Coordinates of C-alpha atoms and ligand atoms in Angstrom, one line a residue:
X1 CA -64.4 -12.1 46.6
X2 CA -68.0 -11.5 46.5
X3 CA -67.9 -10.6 50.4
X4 CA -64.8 -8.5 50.1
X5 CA -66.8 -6.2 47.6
X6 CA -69.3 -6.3 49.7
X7 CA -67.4 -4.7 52.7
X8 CA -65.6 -2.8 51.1
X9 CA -69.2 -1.3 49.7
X10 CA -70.6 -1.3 53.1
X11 CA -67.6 1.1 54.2
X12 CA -67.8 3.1 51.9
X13 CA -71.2 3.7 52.2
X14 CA -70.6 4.4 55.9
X15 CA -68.5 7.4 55.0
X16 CA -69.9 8.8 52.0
X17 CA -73.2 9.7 50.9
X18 CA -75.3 10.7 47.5
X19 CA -75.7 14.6 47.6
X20 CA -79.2 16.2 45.9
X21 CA -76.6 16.6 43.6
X22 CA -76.0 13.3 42.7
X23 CA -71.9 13.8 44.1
X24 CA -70.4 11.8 47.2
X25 CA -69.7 13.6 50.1
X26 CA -68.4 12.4 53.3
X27 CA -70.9 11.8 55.8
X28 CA -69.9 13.8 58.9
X29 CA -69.2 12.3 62.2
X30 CA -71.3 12.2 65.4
X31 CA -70.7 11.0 68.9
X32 CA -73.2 10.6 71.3
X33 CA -71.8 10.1 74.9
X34 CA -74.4 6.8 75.8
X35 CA -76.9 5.0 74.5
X36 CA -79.7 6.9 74.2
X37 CA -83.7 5.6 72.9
X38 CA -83.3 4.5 69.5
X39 CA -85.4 6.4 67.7
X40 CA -83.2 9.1 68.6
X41 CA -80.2 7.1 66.7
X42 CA -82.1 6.1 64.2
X43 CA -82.9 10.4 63.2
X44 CA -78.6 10.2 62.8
X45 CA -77.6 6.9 61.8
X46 CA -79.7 8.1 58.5
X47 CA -77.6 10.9 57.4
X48 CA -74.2 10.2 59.9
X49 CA -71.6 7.7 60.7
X50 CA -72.4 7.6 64.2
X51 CA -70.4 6.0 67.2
X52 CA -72.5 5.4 70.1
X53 CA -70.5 5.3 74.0
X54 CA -72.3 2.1 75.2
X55 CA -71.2 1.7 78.6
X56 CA -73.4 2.7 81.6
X57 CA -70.7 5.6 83.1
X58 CA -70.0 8.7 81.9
X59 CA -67.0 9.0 79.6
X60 CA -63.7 10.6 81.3
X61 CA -62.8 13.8 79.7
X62 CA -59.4 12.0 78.0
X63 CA -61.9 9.6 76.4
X64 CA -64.5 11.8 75.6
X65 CA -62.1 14.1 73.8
X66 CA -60.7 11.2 72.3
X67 CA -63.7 9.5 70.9
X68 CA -64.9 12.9 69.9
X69 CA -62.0 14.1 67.7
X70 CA -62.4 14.9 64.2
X71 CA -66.4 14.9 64.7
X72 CA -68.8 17.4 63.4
X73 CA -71.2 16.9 66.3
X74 CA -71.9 15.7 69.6
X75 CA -74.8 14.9 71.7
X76 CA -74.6 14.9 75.3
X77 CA -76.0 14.1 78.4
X78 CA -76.4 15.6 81.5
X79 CA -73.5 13.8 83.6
X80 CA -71.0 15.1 80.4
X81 CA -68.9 18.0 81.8
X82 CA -68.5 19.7 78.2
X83 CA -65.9 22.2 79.6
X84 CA -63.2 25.2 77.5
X85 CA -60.8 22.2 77.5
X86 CA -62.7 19.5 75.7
X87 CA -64.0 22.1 73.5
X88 CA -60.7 23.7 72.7
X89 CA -59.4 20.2 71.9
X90 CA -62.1 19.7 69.2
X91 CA -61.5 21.9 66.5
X92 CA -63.9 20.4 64.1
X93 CA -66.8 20.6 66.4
X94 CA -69.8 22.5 65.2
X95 CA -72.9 21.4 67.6
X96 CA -73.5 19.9 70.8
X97 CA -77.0 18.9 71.5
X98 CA -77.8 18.3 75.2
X99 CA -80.1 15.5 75.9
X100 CA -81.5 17.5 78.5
X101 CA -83.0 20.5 79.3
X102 CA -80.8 21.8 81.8
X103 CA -77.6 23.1 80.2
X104 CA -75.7 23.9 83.1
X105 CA -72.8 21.4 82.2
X106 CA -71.6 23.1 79.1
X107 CA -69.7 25.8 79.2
X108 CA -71.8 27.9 76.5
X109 CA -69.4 30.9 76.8
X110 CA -66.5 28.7 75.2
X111 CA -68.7 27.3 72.8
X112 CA -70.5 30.7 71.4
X113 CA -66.6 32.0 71.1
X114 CA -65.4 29.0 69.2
X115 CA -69.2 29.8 66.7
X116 CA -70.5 26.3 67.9
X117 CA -73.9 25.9 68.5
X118 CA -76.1 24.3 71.7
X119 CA -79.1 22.8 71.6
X120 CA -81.4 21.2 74.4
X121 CA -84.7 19.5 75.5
X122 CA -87.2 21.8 76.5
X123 CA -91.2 21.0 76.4
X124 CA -90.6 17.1 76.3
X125 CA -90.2 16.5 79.8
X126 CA -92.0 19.1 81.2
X127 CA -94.9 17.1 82.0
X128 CA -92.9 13.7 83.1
X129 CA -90.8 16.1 85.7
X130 CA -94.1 18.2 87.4
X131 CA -95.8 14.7 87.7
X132 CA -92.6 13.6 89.7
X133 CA -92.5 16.9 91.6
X134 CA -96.2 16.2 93.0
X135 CA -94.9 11.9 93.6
X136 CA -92.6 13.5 95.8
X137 CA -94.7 16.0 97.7
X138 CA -97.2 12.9 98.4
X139 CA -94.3 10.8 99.0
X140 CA -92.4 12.7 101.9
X141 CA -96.1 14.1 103.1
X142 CA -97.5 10.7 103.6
X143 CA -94.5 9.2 104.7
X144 CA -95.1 6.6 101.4
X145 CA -90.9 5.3 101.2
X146 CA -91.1 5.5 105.1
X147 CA -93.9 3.3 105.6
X148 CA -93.4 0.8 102.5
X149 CA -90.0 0.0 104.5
X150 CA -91.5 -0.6 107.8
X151 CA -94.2 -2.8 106.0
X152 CA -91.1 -4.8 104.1
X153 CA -89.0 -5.6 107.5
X154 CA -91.9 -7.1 109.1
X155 CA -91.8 -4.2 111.5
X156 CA -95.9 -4.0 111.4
X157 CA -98.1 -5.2 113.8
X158 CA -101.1 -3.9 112.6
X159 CA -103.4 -0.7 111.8
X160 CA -103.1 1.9 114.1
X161 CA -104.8 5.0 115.1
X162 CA -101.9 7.0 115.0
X163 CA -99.5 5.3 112.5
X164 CA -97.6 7.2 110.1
X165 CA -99.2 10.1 110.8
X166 CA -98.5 13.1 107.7
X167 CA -99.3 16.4 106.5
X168 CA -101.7 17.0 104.3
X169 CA -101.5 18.1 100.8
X170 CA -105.0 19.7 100.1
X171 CA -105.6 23.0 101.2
X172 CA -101.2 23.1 101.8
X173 CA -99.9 26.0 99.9
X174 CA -97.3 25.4 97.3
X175 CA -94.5 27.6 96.7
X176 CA -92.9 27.5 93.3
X177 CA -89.8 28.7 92.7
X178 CA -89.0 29.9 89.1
X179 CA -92.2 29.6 86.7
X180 CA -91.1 28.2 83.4
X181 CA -92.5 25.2 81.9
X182 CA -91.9 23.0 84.7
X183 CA -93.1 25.4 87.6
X184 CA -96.6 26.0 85.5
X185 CA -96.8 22.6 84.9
X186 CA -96.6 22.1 88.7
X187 CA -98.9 25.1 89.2
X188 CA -101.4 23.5 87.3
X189 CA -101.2 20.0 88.7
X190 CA -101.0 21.5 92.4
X191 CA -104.2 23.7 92.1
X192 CA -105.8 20.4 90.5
X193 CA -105.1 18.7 93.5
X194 CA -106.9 21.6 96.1
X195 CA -103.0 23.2 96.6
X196 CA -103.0 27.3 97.3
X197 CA -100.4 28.5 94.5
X198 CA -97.9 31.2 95.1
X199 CA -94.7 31.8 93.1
X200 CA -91.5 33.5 92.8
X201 CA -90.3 34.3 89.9
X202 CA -88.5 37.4 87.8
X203 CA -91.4 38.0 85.5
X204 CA -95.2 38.2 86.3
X205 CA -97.6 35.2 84.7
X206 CA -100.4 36.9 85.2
X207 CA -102.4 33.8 83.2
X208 CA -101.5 31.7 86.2
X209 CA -102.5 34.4 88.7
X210 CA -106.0 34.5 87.2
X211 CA -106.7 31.1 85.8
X212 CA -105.3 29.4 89.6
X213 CA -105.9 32.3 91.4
X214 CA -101.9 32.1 91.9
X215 CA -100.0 35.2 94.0
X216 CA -96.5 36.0 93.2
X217 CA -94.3 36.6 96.2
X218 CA -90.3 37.7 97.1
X219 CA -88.7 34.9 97.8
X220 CA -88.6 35.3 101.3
X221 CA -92.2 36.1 102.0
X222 CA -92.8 32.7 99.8
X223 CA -90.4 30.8 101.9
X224 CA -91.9 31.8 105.2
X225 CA -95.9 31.1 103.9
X226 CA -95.5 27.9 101.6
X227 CA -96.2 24.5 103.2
X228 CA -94.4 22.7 100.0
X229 CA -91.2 24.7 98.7
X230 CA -90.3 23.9 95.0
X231 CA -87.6 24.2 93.1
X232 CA -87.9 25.0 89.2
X233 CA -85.0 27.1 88.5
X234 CA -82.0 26.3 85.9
X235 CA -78.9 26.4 87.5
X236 CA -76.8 29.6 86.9
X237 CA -74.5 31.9 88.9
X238 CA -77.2 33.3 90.4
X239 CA -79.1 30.6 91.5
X240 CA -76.5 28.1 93.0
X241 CA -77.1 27.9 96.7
X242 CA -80.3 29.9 96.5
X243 CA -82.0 27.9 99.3
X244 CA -78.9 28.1 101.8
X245 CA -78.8 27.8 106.1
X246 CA -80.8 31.5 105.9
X247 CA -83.5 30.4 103.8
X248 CA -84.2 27.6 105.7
X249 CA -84.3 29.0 109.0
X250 CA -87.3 31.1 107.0
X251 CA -88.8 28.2 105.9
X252 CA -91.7 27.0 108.1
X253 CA -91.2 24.4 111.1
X254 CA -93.7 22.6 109.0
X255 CA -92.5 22.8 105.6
X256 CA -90.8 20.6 102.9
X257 CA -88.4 21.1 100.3
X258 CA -89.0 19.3 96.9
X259 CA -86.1 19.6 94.5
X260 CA -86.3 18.1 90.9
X261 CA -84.2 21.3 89.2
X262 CA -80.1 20.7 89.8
X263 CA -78.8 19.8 92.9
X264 CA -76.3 22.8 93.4
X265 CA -79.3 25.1 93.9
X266 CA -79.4 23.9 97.5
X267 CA -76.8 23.7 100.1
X268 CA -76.5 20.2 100.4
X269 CA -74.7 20.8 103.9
X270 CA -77.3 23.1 104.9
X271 CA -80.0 21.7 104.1
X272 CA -79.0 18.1 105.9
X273 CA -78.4 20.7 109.4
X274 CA -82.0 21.9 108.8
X275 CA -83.7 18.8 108.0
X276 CA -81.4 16.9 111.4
X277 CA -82.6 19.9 113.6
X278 CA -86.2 20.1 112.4
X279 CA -85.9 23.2 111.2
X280 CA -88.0 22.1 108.5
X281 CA -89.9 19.0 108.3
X282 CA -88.6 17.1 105.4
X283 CA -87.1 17.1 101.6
X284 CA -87.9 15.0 98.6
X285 CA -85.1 15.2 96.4
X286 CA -84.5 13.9 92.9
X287 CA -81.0 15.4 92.0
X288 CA -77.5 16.7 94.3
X289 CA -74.6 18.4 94.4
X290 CA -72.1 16.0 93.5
X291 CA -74.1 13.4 91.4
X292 CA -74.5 10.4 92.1
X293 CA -72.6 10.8 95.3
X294 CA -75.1 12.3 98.1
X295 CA -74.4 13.7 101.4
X296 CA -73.8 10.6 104.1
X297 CA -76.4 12.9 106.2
X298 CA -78.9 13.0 103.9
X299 CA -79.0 8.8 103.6
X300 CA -79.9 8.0 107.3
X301 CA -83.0 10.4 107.7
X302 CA -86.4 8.9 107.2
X303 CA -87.5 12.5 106.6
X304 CA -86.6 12.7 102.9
X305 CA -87.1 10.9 99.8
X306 CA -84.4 10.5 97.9
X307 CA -84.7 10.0 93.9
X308 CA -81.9 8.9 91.4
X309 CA -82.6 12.0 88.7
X310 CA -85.4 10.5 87.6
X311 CA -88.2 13.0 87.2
X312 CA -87.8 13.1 83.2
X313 CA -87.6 9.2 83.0
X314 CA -91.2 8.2 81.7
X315 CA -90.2 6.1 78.4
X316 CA -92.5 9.1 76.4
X317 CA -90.4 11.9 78.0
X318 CA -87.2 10.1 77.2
X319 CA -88.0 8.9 73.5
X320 CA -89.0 12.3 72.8
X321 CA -85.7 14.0 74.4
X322 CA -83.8 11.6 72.0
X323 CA -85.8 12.6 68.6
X324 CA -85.4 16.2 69.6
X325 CA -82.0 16.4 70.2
X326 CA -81.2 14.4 67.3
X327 CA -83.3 16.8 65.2
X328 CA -81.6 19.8 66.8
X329 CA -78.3 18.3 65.8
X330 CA -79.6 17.8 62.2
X331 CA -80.5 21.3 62.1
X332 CA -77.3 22.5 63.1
X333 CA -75.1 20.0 60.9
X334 CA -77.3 21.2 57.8
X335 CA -77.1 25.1 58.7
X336 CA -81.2 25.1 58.9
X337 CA -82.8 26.8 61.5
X338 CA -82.1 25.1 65.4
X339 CA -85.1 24.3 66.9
X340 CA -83.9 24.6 70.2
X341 CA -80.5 26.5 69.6
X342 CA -79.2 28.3 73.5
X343 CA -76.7 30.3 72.5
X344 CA -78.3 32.5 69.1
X345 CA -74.4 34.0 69.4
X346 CA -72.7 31.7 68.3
X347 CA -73.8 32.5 64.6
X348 CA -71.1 35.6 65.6
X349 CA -67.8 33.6 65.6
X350 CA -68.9 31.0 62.9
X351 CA -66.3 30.8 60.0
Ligands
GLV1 C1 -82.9 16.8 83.5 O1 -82.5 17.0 84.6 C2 -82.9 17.7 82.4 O2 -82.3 18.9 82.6 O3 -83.4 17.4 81.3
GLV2 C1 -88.4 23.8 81.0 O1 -88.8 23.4 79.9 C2 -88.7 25.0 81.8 O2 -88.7 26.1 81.2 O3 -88.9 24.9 83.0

């Protein structure tokens, strides 16, 4: 008997709360797509009934529509498509909250129509992703994944004057593509490290160009001068397959590409042509077109380092990514001002 209440009690708590004033109102419904640092949970779990996805794949679109229905809020990842279909068949949705800052898989035209508002990550992981940009220019410039494999298989016979040979990194000149966050965060870190700066990007940072003594370039004149080519760019229309067959034949001989942005900013088929032919030297990569397939070329060259989208993955970057979207999705369930709101428009179509 006594447990039965107690149940009972425990549901009902789950679905309703105590207002400010004093009346129950049901709590509204959250998904969030996979498990995601707890204190980011936790920020929901508070004021929500929550269902967390808790395998280690991406939900299908049938089963993310299905486990989404009837909520108020969702918070995504990456890897979730959030296309007009899923957010047609979710009438009740008011907020998606990206765990990332990239927002490239949600179609944000469908969602400012339907008055739901976006949210993602920015700031948190800025640092965790330029320290993994400059892991991977050491990496594919010292050969580090090339020569821990030939230690491993017992291929070593001992030092050598002329063993793993690299390029060096000092005095190289870095060229950043797209300086938001990320890209001055990389700035920063390059010029620490004795790197020449140059950029391309729409606007002018003229803090960098005096404080690192950076020089912004067109794209082409950067591709042709930097020793280290780096991408920082969202993905958008205009940026998919910005670095393409053309822009690496204007790459130097001697140069490497270092992607941590999205994948579909490079040609993929292109790029595994130019790094086969040595048309440029090598890549370290950290995200692809398809993820998580890669191109078969791309996995038997020893001139590229290849990453599993890892460059926000510090457990600092990642708590914080969690808190914030959580927060972001609080502000939007509450109607208080989005921290981190994408699409302003969608305030337009609310009803
Ligand atoms: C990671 O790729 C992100 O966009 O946060
Ligand atoms: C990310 O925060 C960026 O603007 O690059």
């Amino acid at each position: 008997m006594g447990k039965y209440r107690n149940v009972r009690y425990l549901d009902f708590c789950k679905t309703f709360f105590l207002n400010k004033r004093e009346k129950y109102v049901m709590k509204k419904k959250l998904l969030i797509t996979r498990e995601i640092p707890e204190a980011g949970i936790t920020v929901l779990r508070e004021r929500y009934e929550v269902v967390v996805y808790e395998k280690e794949t991406p939900l299908k679109k049938e089963a993310l529509i299905k486990m989404a229905s009837g909520c108020d809020g969702i918070l995504t990842l990456l890897t979730d498509k959030i296309d007009a279909e899923i957010i047609e068949a979710l009438p009740t949705l008011k907020g998606i909250a990206n765990y990332a800052v990239g927002f490239d898989n949600i179609d944000i035209n469908s969602a400012t129509k339907r008055g739901i508002a976006v949210s993602n990550t920015p700031g948190v992981l800025t640092d965790a992703t330029a320290d993994l940009t400059i892991a991977l220019i050491f990496a594919v410039a010292r050969r580090v994944v090339e020569a821990d494999q030939f230690t491993r298989t017992g291929k070593w016979k001992g030092w050598g004057p002329t063993q793993f040979l690299g390029a060096d990194v000092r005095g190289a000149t870095i060229g950043i593509v797209g300086l938001g966050k990320i890209g001055t965060a990389v700035a920063n870190l390059a010029h620490g490290i004795g790197m020449k700066v140059v950029y391309f990007n729409r606007g002018e940072n003229s803090d960098i160009e005096s404080s690192l003594n950076a020089q912004q370039l067109p794209l082409e004149e950067l591709l042709s001068t930097a020793d280290f080519v780096t991408l920082h760019v969202p993905l958008t229309k205009e940026t998919e397959h910005l670095m393409g067959e053309k822009e690496f034949k204007t790459m130097k001989e001697t140069a490497y590409l270092i992607n941590t942005s999205r994948g579909k900013v490079v040609d993929e088929g292109a790029l595994v042509t130019a790094l086969k032919e040595n048309i440029i030297a090598g890549a370290g990569l950290d995200v692809y077109e398809e993820e998580p397939k890669i191109n078969p070329g791309l996995l038997k060259l020893d001139n590229v380092v290849l990453l599993p989208h890892i460059a926000s993955a510090t457990t600092t970057a990642r708590t914080k990514m969690a808190v914030m979207a959580a927060e972001n999705l609080v502000a939007i369930l509450e109607g208080e001002n989005i921290p981190n709101l994408v699409n302003p428009d969608f305030r337009k179509n609310l009803k």
